[in-house]
Coordinates of C-alpha atoms and ligand atoms in Angstrom, one line a residue:
M1 CA 0.0 0.0 0.0
A2 CA 1.2 3.5 -0.8
T3 CA 2.2 5.7 2.1
L4 CA 2.5 9.4 2.8
L5 CA 6.2 9.7 3.9
S6 CA 6.4 13.4 4.5
V7 CA 4.2 16.5 4.5
N8 CA 6.2 19.5 3.3
V9 CA 5.2 23.2 3.4
G10 CA 6.9 26.6 2.7
M11 CA 5.9 30.1 2.1
P12 CA 7.2 32.0 -0.9
K13 CA 10.3 34.2 -0.6
N14 CA 12.6 36.2 -2.7
V15 CA 15.6 34.3 -4.0
A16 CA 18.6 35.7 -5.9
W17 CA 19.0 34.2 -9.4
Q18 CA 21.2 35.2 -12.2
G19 CA 21.4 38.8 -11.1
R20 CA 17.7 39.0 -10.7
T21 CA 15.2 38.2 -7.8
V22 CA 12.7 35.5 -8.1
Y23 CA 9.7 35.2 -5.8
T24 CA 9.1 31.5 -5.3
G25 CA 7.6 28.9 -3.0
I26 CA 9.7 26.0 -4.4
W27 CA 11.5 25.7 -1.0
K28 CA 9.4 23.2 1.1
H29 CA 10.3 21.6 4.4
P30 CA 8.9 18.6 6.3
V31 CA 6.5 19.3 9.2
D32 CA 5.8 17.0 12.1
G33 CA 2.3 16.0 13.3
P34 CA -1.0 16.5 11.6
R35 CA -1.6 19.4 9.0
M36 CA -4.9 20.7 7.8
V37 CA -5.4 20.5 4.0
R38 CA -7.8 23.1 2.7
R39 CA -9.3 23.6 -0.8
L40 CA -6.5 26.0 -1.8
N41 CA -3.6 25.0 0.3
I42 CA -2.0 23.1 3.2
D43 CA -1.8 25.3 6.3
G44 CA 1.6 27.0 6.3
D45 CA 2.1 26.5 2.6
G46 CA 2.0 29.0 -0.3
Q47 CA 3.0 29.5 -4.0
G48 CA 4.9 32.4 -5.4
D49 CA 3.3 32.3 -8.9
R50 CA -0.4 31.4 -8.8
N51 CA -0.6 31.5 -12.7
G52 CA 1.6 28.4 -13.0
H53 CA 1.2 26.8 -9.6
G54 CA -1.4 26.7 -6.9
G55 CA -5.1 27.4 -7.0
E56 CA -7.9 24.9 -6.7
Q57 CA -6.6 22.6 -9.5
R58 CA -3.0 22.6 -8.1
A59 CA -3.5 22.7 -4.4
V60 CA -1.0 19.9 -3.5
L61 CA 2.0 18.7 -5.4
V62 CA 3.0 15.1 -5.0
Y63 CA 6.5 13.5 -5.7
Q64 CA 7.6 10.0 -5.3
M65 CA 10.4 8.5 -3.2
N66 CA 11.1 6.2 -6.1
S67 CA 12.0 9.2 -8.3
Y68 CA 14.2 10.6 -5.5
G69 CA 16.3 7.4 -5.9
H70 CA 16.3 7.8 -9.7
W71 CA 17.7 11.4 -9.5
Q72 CA 20.1 10.6 -6.8
K73 CA 21.7 8.1 -9.1
Q74 CA 21.4 10.5 -12.1
F75 CA 23.1 13.4 -10.4
G76 CA 25.3 11.5 -8.0
H77 CA 23.7 13.3 -5.0
D78 CA 23.0 11.5 -1.7
T79 CA 21.8 14.5 0.3
F80 CA 18.3 15.0 -0.9
E81 CA 15.7 16.0 1.7
F82 CA 11.9 15.6 1.6
G83 CA 10.4 18.6 -0.2
Q84 CA 13.5 19.0 -2.4
F85 CA 11.4 18.8 -5.6
G86 CA 9.0 21.5 -4.4
E87 CA 6.4 18.8 -3.5
N88 CA 4.0 19.0 -0.6
F89 CA 3.6 15.2 -0.3
T90 CA 6.5 12.9 -0.6
V91 CA 5.1 9.5 -1.1
D92 CA 6.1 5.9 -1.3
G93 CA 4.3 4.3 -4.3
L94 CA 1.9 6.3 -6.6
G95 CA 4.3 6.1 -9.5
D96 CA 3.6 8.4 -12.5
D97 CA 3.0 5.3 -14.6
D98 CA 0.4 4.0 -12.2
V99 CA -1.5 7.1 -11.2
C100 CA -4.1 8.3 -13.6
I101 CA -5.7 11.7 -14.2
G102 CA -9.0 11.6 -12.3
D103 CA -7.9 9.0 -9.7
R104 CA -9.1 9.8 -6.2
Y105 CA -7.2 9.0 -3.1
R106 CA -8.1 9.1 0.6
I107 CA -5.2 10.2 2.9
G108 CA -5.9 10.7 6.6
E109 CA -9.2 12.7 6.9
A110 CA -8.9 14.2 3.4
E111 CA -9.8 13.1 -0.1
F112 CA -8.0 14.2 -3.3
E113 CA -8.3 14.0 -7.1
V114 CA -5.4 13.9 -9.6
T115 CA -5.7 16.9 -11.9
Q116 CA -2.6 17.2 -14.0
P117 CA 1.2 16.5 -14.1
R118 CA 3.6 19.0 -12.6
V119 CA 4.0 22.3 -14.6
T120 CA 7.5 22.3 -16.1
C121 CA 9.2 25.4 -14.8
F122 CA 12.8 26.6 -14.3
R123 CA 12.3 26.9 -10.6
V124 CA 12.7 23.2 -9.8
G125 CA 16.0 23.3 -11.7
M126 CA 17.0 26.4 -9.7
R127 CA 16.1 24.6 -6.4
L128 CA 18.3 21.6 -7.1
G129 CA 21.0 23.5 -8.9
E130 CA 20.3 21.4 -12.1
P131 CA 19.0 23.8 -14.7
E132 CA 18.2 21.0 -17.1
L133 CA 15.9 19.2 -14.6
P134 CA 12.6 20.5 -16.0
A135 CA 13.4 18.8 -19.4
L136 CA 14.7 15.7 -17.6
L137 CA 11.5 15.4 -15.5
V138 CA 9.6 15.1 -18.8
S139 CA 12.0 13.0 -20.9
H140 CA 12.5 10.5 -18.0
H141 CA 8.7 10.3 -17.5
R142 CA 8.9 11.4 -13.8
P143 CA 7.1 14.7 -13.5
G144 CA 5.0 14.1 -10.3
F145 CA 1.5 15.4 -10.2
Y146 CA -1.0 17.9 -8.7
L147 CA -4.1 17.1 -6.5
R148 CA -7.3 18.9 -6.1
V149 CA -8.8 18.7 -2.6
I150 CA -12.2 17.0 -2.7
T151 CA -12.6 16.7 1.1
E152 CA -10.7 19.0 3.5
G153 CA -9.1 17.4 6.5
H154 CA -5.9 16.6 8.5
V155 CA -3.1 14.5 7.0
R156 CA 0.2 13.4 8.6
A157 CA 3.4 11.6 7.6
G158 CA 2.7 7.8 7.9
D159 CA -0.9 8.0 6.7
A160 CA -1.9 5.2 4.3
I161 CA -3.0 6.2 0.8
V162 CA -6.1 4.4 -0.5
R163 CA -7.4 4.8 -4.0
T164 CA -11.2 5.4 -3.9
R165 CA -11.8 5.8 -7.6
V166 CA -10.1 5.3 -11.0
G167 CA -10.0 8.2 -13.4
R168 CA -12.0 8.0 -16.7
H169 CA -9.9 6.5 -19.5
A170 CA -7.2 5.5 -17.1
L171 CA -4.6 7.9 -18.7
S172 CA -1.5 7.8 -16.6
V173 CA 0.3 11.0 -15.4
A174 CA 3.4 10.0 -17.3
D175 CA 1.4 9.4 -20.5
T176 CA -0.5 12.7 -20.1
D177 CA 2.8 14.6 -19.6
A178 CA 4.3 12.9 -22.7
L179 CA 1.2 13.7 -24.7
L180 CA 1.7 17.4 -24.2
Y181 CA 5.4 17.7 -24.4
L182 CA 6.8 14.9 -26.6
P183 CA 6.5 14.3 -30.3
G184 CA 4.6 11.4 -31.9
R185 CA 1.2 12.1 -30.3
D186 CA -1.5 9.4 -30.5
I187 CA -4.7 11.0 -31.7
E188 CA -6.9 8.5 -29.7
R189 CA -5.0 9.5 -26.6
L190 CA -5.7 13.1 -27.3
R191 CA -9.4 12.3 -27.7
A192 CA -9.3 10.5 -24.4
A193 CA -7.5 13.4 -22.7
V194 CA -10.1 16.0 -23.6
D195 CA -12.8 13.6 -22.3
I196 CA -11.4 13.5 -18.7
P197 CA -13.5 15.9 -16.6
A198 CA -10.9 15.9 -13.8
L199 CA -8.1 17.2 -16.1
S200 CA -7.4 20.8 -15.3
P201 CA -8.9 23.4 -17.7
G202 CA -5.5 24.6 -18.8
W203 CA -4.3 21.2 -19.9
Q204 CA -7.8 20.5 -21.4
Q205 CA -7.4 23.5 -23.6
S206 CA -3.9 22.6 -24.7
F207 CA -5.0 19.1 -25.7
R208 CA -8.1 20.5 -27.5
E209 CA -5.8 22.7 -29.6
L210 CA -3.5 19.7 -30.4
L211 CA -6.5 17.6 -31.3
D212 CA -7.9 20.3 -33.6
N213 CA -4.6 20.5 -35.3
A214 CA -4.3 16.7 -35.6
E215 CA -7.9 16.4 -37.0
T216 CA -7.5 19.2 -39.5
G217 CA -4.1 17.9 -40.6
T218 CA -2.3 21.0 -39.4
H219 CA 1.3 20.6 -38.2
A220 CA 1.3 19.4 -34.6
N221 CA 3.5 22.3 -33.8
P222 CA 2.6 25.1 -36.2
P223 CA 4.6 28.2 -36.7
P224 CA 3.3 31.3 -34.9
V225 CA 0.3 32.9 -36.7
G226 CA 1.4 35.1 -39.6
V227 CA 4.8 33.6 -39.9
E228 CA 4.6 32.2 -43.4
P229 CA 7.6 33.8 -45.1
G230 CA 7.5 34.1 -48.8
W231 CA 11.3 33.6 -48.8
A232 CA 14.0 32.7 -46.3
G233 CA 16.2 35.3 -44.8
F234 CA 16.8 38.6 -46.6
R235 CA 16.3 39.3 -50.3
R236 CA 17.5 42.2 -52.4
L237 CA 14.6 44.5 -53.5
R238 CA 14.9 47.5 -55.7
V239 CA 13.4 50.9 -54.9
V240 CA 11.2 51.9 -57.8
D241 CA 9.7 55.1 -56.5
L242 CA 9.6 57.4 -53.5
V243 CA 6.5 59.5 -52.7
T244 CA 6.1 62.2 -50.1
E245 CA 2.9 61.6 -48.2
S246 CA 3.1 64.4 -45.6
A247 CA 5.6 66.7 -44.0
A248 CA 7.3 63.7 -42.3
V249 CA 6.3 60.6 -44.2
T250 CA 7.7 59.2 -47.3
S251 CA 6.5 56.0 -49.1
V252 CA 9.0 53.6 -50.6
Y253 CA 7.8 51.4 -53.5
L254 CA 9.8 48.1 -53.8
T255 CA 10.0 45.4 -56.4
A256 CA 12.2 42.3 -56.8
E257 CA 15.7 43.1 -58.1
N258 CA 15.4 40.5 -60.8
G259 CA 11.8 41.5 -61.7
A260 CA 10.3 38.2 -60.3
A261 CA 6.9 38.2 -58.6
L262 CA 6.8 39.1 -54.9
A263 CA 5.1 37.0 -52.3
K264 CA 1.6 38.2 -51.5
P265 CA 1.4 39.7 -48.0
K266 CA -1.7 39.6 -45.8
A267 CA -3.2 43.0 -45.1
G268 CA -1.6 44.4 -42.0
Q269 CA 1.8 42.6 -42.2
Y270 CA 5.2 44.2 -42.1
L271 CA 8.5 44.0 -43.9
T272 CA 11.9 43.9 -42.1
L273 CA 14.4 46.2 -43.7
R274 CA 18.2 45.8 -43.4
A275 CA 19.7 49.2 -44.2
A276 CA 23.3 48.3 -45.3
G277 CA 24.2 51.9 -46.0
A278 CA 23.0 53.2 -42.7
G279 CA 25.6 51.8 -40.3
D280 CA 27.9 48.9 -39.4
P281 CA 26.5 46.5 -38.5
P282 CA 23.5 47.4 -40.7
P283 CA 20.6 48.5 -38.6
I284 CA 17.3 46.5 -39.0
R285 CA 13.8 47.9 -38.6
N286 CA 10.2 46.7 -39.2
Y287 CA 7.8 48.7 -41.4
S288 CA 4.2 47.9 -42.1
L289 CA 3.1 47.5 -45.7
S290 CA 0.6 50.3 -46.5
S291 CA -0.3 49.1 -50.0
N292 CA -3.0 46.9 -51.4
P293 CA -1.9 43.3 -50.8
D294 CA -2.7 42.5 -54.4
A295 CA -0.4 45.2 -55.8
D296 CA 2.7 44.2 -57.9
T297 CA 5.0 46.3 -55.7
Y298 CA 5.4 46.6 -52.0
R299 CA 4.9 50.0 -50.4
I300 CA 6.2 50.9 -47.0
S301 CA 5.7 54.3 -45.5
V302 CA 8.4 55.7 -43.2
K303 CA 8.2 58.6 -40.8
H304 CA 11.4 60.6 -40.4
E305 CA 12.1 60.3 -36.7
A306 CA 14.3 63.0 -35.1
H307 CA 17.2 60.6 -34.4
G308 CA 16.1 57.7 -36.5
I309 CA 19.1 56.1 -38.1
V310 CA 17.1 54.0 -40.6
S311 CA 14.3 56.5 -41.2
G312 CA 17.0 59.2 -41.8
Y313 CA 18.7 56.9 -44.3
V314 CA 15.4 56.2 -46.1
H315 CA 14.5 59.9 -46.3
T316 CA 17.9 61.2 -47.3
K317 CA 19.8 58.4 -49.0
L318 CA 17.4 56.2 -50.9
R319 CA 16.8 56.9 -54.5
P320 CA 14.9 55.1 -57.3
G321 CA 17.2 52.2 -58.2
S322 CA 18.6 51.8 -54.7
I323 CA 18.8 48.2 -53.5
V324 CA 17.7 47.2 -49.9
D325 CA 17.7 43.9 -48.1
V326 CA 14.3 42.9 -47.1
A327 CA 12.8 39.9 -45.1
A328 CA 9.5 38.5 -46.3
P329 CA 6.2 39.9 -45.1
R330 CA 5.2 38.6 -41.7
G331 CA 3.1 39.5 -38.6
E332 CA 0.0 38.4 -36.8
F333 CA -1.8 41.8 -37.1
V334 CA -3.9 40.8 -40.1
L335 CA -7.4 41.4 -41.2
T336 CA -9.5 38.3 -40.7
D337 CA -12.2 37.3 -43.2
D338 CA -15.5 38.0 -41.5
T339 CA -18.8 39.8 -42.1
N340 CA -19.2 41.8 -38.9
P341 CA -18.3 45.5 -38.7
V342 CA -14.7 46.5 -38.7
L343 CA -13.0 49.4 -36.9
L344 CA -9.7 50.6 -38.3
I345 CA -8.2 52.9 -35.7
S346 CA -4.8 54.6 -35.9
A347 CA -2.7 57.5 -34.9
G348 CA 0.1 59.1 -37.0
I349 CA 2.2 56.6 -38.9
G350 CA 0.2 53.8 -37.3
A351 CA -2.2 54.3 -40.2
T352 CA 0.0 52.1 -42.5
P353 CA -1.2 48.6 -41.6
V354 CA -4.8 49.6 -41.3
L355 CA -4.5 51.4 -44.6
A356 CA -3.5 48.1 -46.2
M357 CA -6.6 46.6 -44.6
L358 CA -8.8 49.4 -46.0
H359 CA -7.3 48.7 -49.5
Q360 CA -8.2 45.0 -49.2
L361 CA -11.8 45.8 -48.1
A362 CA -12.2 48.3 -51.0
A363 CA -10.7 45.9 -53.5
A364 CA -13.1 43.2 -52.4
K365 CA -16.1 45.7 -52.5
S366 CA -16.8 44.7 -49.0
T367 CA -20.3 45.2 -47.7
R368 CA -19.1 45.2 -44.1
D369 CA -19.7 48.3 -41.9
V370 CA -16.2 49.9 -42.0
W371 CA -15.1 52.7 -39.6
W372 CA -11.9 54.6 -40.3
I373 CA -10.9 56.5 -37.1
H374 CA -7.5 58.3 -37.4
A375 CA -5.6 60.9 -35.2
A376 CA -3.0 63.2 -36.7
R377 CA -1.3 66.3 -35.3
D378 CA -2.8 68.6 -38.0
A379 CA -3.7 68.7 -41.6
N380 CA 0.0 69.1 -42.7
R381 CA 0.9 65.9 -40.9
H382 CA -2.1 63.9 -42.0
A383 CA -0.6 61.4 -44.3
F384 CA -2.9 59.4 -46.7
A385 CA -5.8 61.7 -46.1
A386 CA -7.0 61.7 -49.8
E387 CA -6.1 58.1 -50.3
A388 CA -8.1 56.8 -47.3
H389 CA -11.0 59.1 -48.1
G390 CA -11.2 57.8 -51.7
L391 CA -11.2 54.2 -50.6
L392 CA -13.9 54.9 -48.0
Q393 CA -16.0 56.6 -50.7
S394 CA -15.9 53.4 -52.7
L395 CA -17.4 51.3 -49.9
R396 CA -21.1 51.0 -49.3
H397 CA -21.1 51.3 -45.5
A398 CA -18.2 53.5 -44.5
H399 CA -17.7 56.0 -41.7
E400 CA -14.7 58.4 -41.4
R401 CA -13.7 60.2 -38.2
I402 CA -10.5 62.3 -38.1
F403 CA -9.1 64.0 -35.1
Y404 CA -6.4 66.8 -35.2
T405 CA -4.7 66.8 -31.8
A406 CA -2.3 69.8 -32.0
A407 CA -3.5 72.7 -30.0
D408 CA -2.6 75.1 -32.9
A409 CA -4.2 73.0 -35.6
D410 CA -6.4 74.9 -38.0
A411 CA -10.1 74.7 -37.3
P412 CA -11.5 71.7 -39.0
R413 CA -13.3 72.4 -42.3
A414 CA -15.0 69.1 -42.8
S415 CA -17.8 67.7 -40.7
N416 CA -15.9 64.4 -40.1
V417 CA -12.9 66.2 -38.7
A418 CA -12.7 67.2 -35.0
S419 CA -10.1 68.9 -32.9
G420 CA -8.6 67.3 -29.8
R421 CA -7.8 63.8 -28.6
P422 CA -9.8 61.0 -30.3
T423 CA -12.8 59.9 -28.3
L424 CA -14.9 56.9 -29.2
A425 CA -17.8 57.5 -26.9
G426 CA -20.8 58.9 -28.8
L427 CA -19.7 57.8 -32.2
G428 CA -22.2 55.0 -32.2
L429 CA -19.6 52.2 -32.8
P430 CA -21.2 48.7 -33.1
A431 CA -20.4 46.4 -30.1
D432 CA -20.1 43.4 -32.4
A433 CA -17.2 44.9 -34.4
S434 CA -13.7 43.7 -34.8
A435 CA -11.2 46.4 -34.1
Y436 CA -7.6 46.9 -35.5
I437 CA -5.6 49.5 -33.6
C438 CA -2.1 50.8 -34.4
G439 CA -0.3 53.8 -33.0
P440 CA 1.8 54.7 -30.0
T441 CA 1.4 52.4 -27.0
P442 CA -0.6 54.9 -24.8
F443 CA -2.9 55.6 -27.7
M444 CA -3.5 51.8 -28.2
N445 CA -4.1 51.4 -24.5
D446 CA -6.6 54.2 -24.4
M447 CA -8.5 52.9 -27.5
R448 CA -8.6 49.3 -26.0
D449 CA -10.1 50.6 -22.8
A450 CA -12.6 52.7 -24.7
L451 CA -13.6 49.8 -26.9
A452 CA -13.9 47.5 -24.0
E453 CA -16.3 50.0 -22.4
I454 CA -18.4 49.9 -25.6
G455 CA -18.6 46.1 -25.1
I456 CA -16.3 44.8 -27.8
A457 CA -15.0 41.4 -26.8
P458 CA -11.3 41.2 -26.0
D459 CA -10.7 38.6 -28.7
R460 CA -11.9 41.1 -31.3
L461 CA -9.4 43.7 -30.2
H462 CA -6.2 43.5 -32.3
T463 CA -3.2 45.8 -31.8
E464 CA 0.1 46.1 -33.6
L465 CA 3.1 46.3 -31.4
F466 CA 6.4 47.0 -33.2
G467 CA 8.5 47.3 -30.2
A468 CA 9.4 44.5 -27.8
L469 CA 6.7 42.1 -26.9
P470 CA 5.7 42.1 -23.2
A471 CA 8.1 40.0 -21.2
I472 CA 7.0 36.7 -19.7
N473 CA 9.5 36.0 -16.8
P474 CA 7.6 34.0 -14.3
G475 CA 8.4 34.8 -10.7
V476 CA 11.0 37.5 -11.5
V477 CA 10.1 40.4 -9.3
D478 CA 12.7 42.9 -10.6
P479 CA 12.4 42.7 -14.4
A480 CA 14.8 44.7 -16.5
H481 CA 13.6 48.2 -17.4
A482 CA 16.9 49.4 -19.0
T483 CA 17.1 50.1 -22.7
P484 CA 18.5 47.0 -24.4
H485 CA 22.3 47.4 -24.5
Q486 CA 25.6 45.6 -25.4
P487 CA 26.5 42.9 -22.9
P488 CA 28.8 44.0 -20.1
G489 CA 32.4 43.0 -20.3
R490 CA 34.6 42.2 -23.2
P491 CA 32.6 42.0 -26.5
G492 CA 32.3 38.5 -27.9
S493 CA 33.9 37.5 -31.2
G494 CA 31.2 35.1 -32.4
P495 CA 28.4 35.6 -34.9
Q496 CA 26.4 38.8 -34.9
I497 CA 23.0 38.5 -33.3
T498 CA 20.4 41.1 -34.2
F499 CA 17.3 41.5 -32.0
T500 CA 15.1 43.4 -34.4
R501 CA 12.3 44.5 -32.0
S502 CA 14.9 46.0 -29.7
G503 CA 17.0 47.5 -32.5
L504 CA 20.2 45.9 -31.1
T505 CA 23.0 43.9 -32.7
V506 CA 25.6 42.2 -30.5
R507 CA 28.4 39.6 -31.0
W508 CA 27.9 36.1 -29.6
S509 CA 30.3 34.8 -27.0
D510 CA 30.6 31.2 -25.8
Q511 CA 30.4 32.5 -22.2
H512 CA 26.6 32.5 -22.8
H513 CA 24.8 29.1 -22.7
S514 CA 21.9 30.2 -24.9
L515 CA 20.5 33.0 -27.0
L516 CA 18.0 33.5 -24.2
E517 CA 20.8 34.1 -21.7
L518 CA 22.5 36.5 -24.1
A519 CA 19.2 38.4 -24.5
D520 CA 18.7 38.5 -20.7
T521 CA 22.2 39.9 -20.3
C522 CA 21.4 42.7 -22.8
D523 CA 18.1 43.5 -21.1
V524 CA 16.2 42.5 -24.3
P525 CA 12.6 41.7 -23.1
T526 CA 12.2 37.9 -23.3
Q527 CA 9.4 35.3 -22.8
W528 CA 10.2 32.0 -21.2
S529 CA 9.1 29.5 -18.5
C530 CA 11.1 26.2 -18.4
R531 CA 14.4 27.5 -20.0
T532 CA 15.2 23.9 -21.1
G533 CA 13.3 23.3 -24.3
V534 CA 10.1 21.9 -23.0
C535 CA 7.3 24.5 -22.9
H536 CA 7.9 26.5 -26.2
T537 CA 7.2 29.8 -24.4
C538 CA 10.5 31.2 -25.8
L539 CA 9.6 30.4 -29.4
T540 CA 11.1 33.1 -31.6
P541 CA 10.9 33.7 -35.3
V542 CA 14.3 33.5 -37.0
L543 CA 14.4 35.9 -39.9
A544 CA 17.9 34.9 -41.1
G545 CA 20.7 32.6 -40.0
D546 CA 21.2 29.1 -38.5
I547 CA 21.1 27.9 -35.0
T548 CA 22.0 24.7 -33.2
Y549 CA 20.5 23.3 -30.0
R550 CA 22.3 22.4 -26.8
P551 CA 20.6 20.5 -25.2
D552 CA 18.1 19.4 -27.9
P553 CA 14.5 20.5 -27.2
L554 CA 12.1 17.7 -26.5
E555 CA 10.1 18.6 -29.6
L556 CA 11.6 20.6 -32.4
P557 CA 9.6 23.8 -33.3
A558 CA 8.5 24.7 -36.8
P559 CA 11.1 25.7 -39.4
D560 CA 12.3 29.4 -39.3
T561 CA 11.7 29.5 -35.5
A562 CA 13.9 28.8 -32.6
L563 CA 13.5 27.8 -28.9
I564 CA 16.1 30.4 -27.8
C565 CA 16.4 28.9 -24.3
C566 CA 18.5 26.1 -25.7
A567 CA 19.7 27.5 -29.0
R568 CA 23.1 28.9 -30.0
P569 CA 24.1 30.6 -33.2
V570 CA 25.9 28.8 -36.0
T571 CA 25.9 31.9 -38.3
D572 CA 24.9 35.5 -37.9
L573 CA 21.3 35.6 -36.8
V574 CA 18.4 38.0 -37.1
L575 CA 15.7 37.3 -34.5
D576 CA 12.3 38.8 -34.3
L577 CA 12.8 39.6 -30.6
Ligands
FES601 S1 11.5 28.5 -22.2 FE1 10.5 26.6 -22.3 S2 11.1 25.9 -24.3 FE2 12.3 27.7 -24.0

């Protein structure tokens, strides 16, 4: 019979880690005597990061003595203590191969239900000083598992563990874990997994998505939405025309150097430009396409920024006939095919991607209710005014609202132009619309809030973010706020690594274990969880160059993407990070 060997608790605390501070409850210690187990926790216990751990579905973490023995041999340790793997219950028996999702167990006065395997997370590796442990827990099929509390009550070390019910479909913890993280998924097992009521909602959703992909024949591990490059790396395009759009904005028309057809973009996507003549190393920037996606040429429209290296180069150096290096259209901010009303909302140069969407709607003679809402400083700096107006005139159900925000802007002459900051209240916007918003971050935040108040669902609010994506650094309480910079110390001599969203190029040095570690050192905002190639949170599009993995991830990502937590460069790299 299985036995509870130890009850372990610990409250979260700040721990120093790689120059940062992590708030974590991974340190647990055995307690004597009975302990009350409640719906959300054991008395005296807590979790640092409730998004990944804790809550009703993950109230108690279980790990097995048998696995302690396995890791002691693996790492050559003999000093493990109960609670070392962050578990609340150290147990004899209850192997991950034997326990099934939905199994119920009575321990002492309490009853529990198995909800999911352990969440793979870097903190268990940090606790044991073995950074690769999160990946090893999965690949060795020894994750441990979480319990939901069915009946609250006291438990104590030495209590017998009695199974009171077997989970539907008898899918073991080890098999469930492998089904999520390892390649070669069995579709019947996926069907079984989504039919286990006891499985936690988060895992249910992941399996539902995998099942949908499997049933529709989609790649089990698809590239991020919008990453369907028309060519690999950078390609030489010729400037065929330059057109002044306003006091500060110039459009650049591009075609293939050899006259070949260009890949068709989706309305709203952007190009990545490498400006070889603007500096060494050549700076790289993203610019939205502002043209009709069906056009023979690409058009990007560039605002001359006060200290913009690339925008200055575009405005002063480019001429018809100039050649520029360009990566294929990409991006997730794209107009979706639908019939509901569509709101195209922009400020300043943010008009470019939504203008491409407006072109597409006009070309398709769309009967959708289309709202064009744009903020410019004044009429002089109102780019694309005539072009957008003409497109809207060609649509059956179009509305145009323009706001001039400069205090000294001339008084508006048209009824659809107002002075002051854009306000959405009172415009009569339809609550069932899809909204596409592009502009400075505060503007996008304001518009999102205003649209949410109107009742537009969050999944219909789309924003374009050209800068760094928001960081996902679980548990880190002092995230970097510095502008991305060269790594401290002697510069490396390896391949050049360009982080396009941060506008930074640095040289690789083998003192870094991974591209993620290099990015962290440079304060480039990053997204990660396991840091060992399991969870795919760090998936990053690779615009150019080759990588190698050390260690190999458990499942390779789609082509032209990298799991940067375990990737190193082979050649110069351009990362969409
Ligand atoms: S952070 Fe989990 S795979 Fe990279």
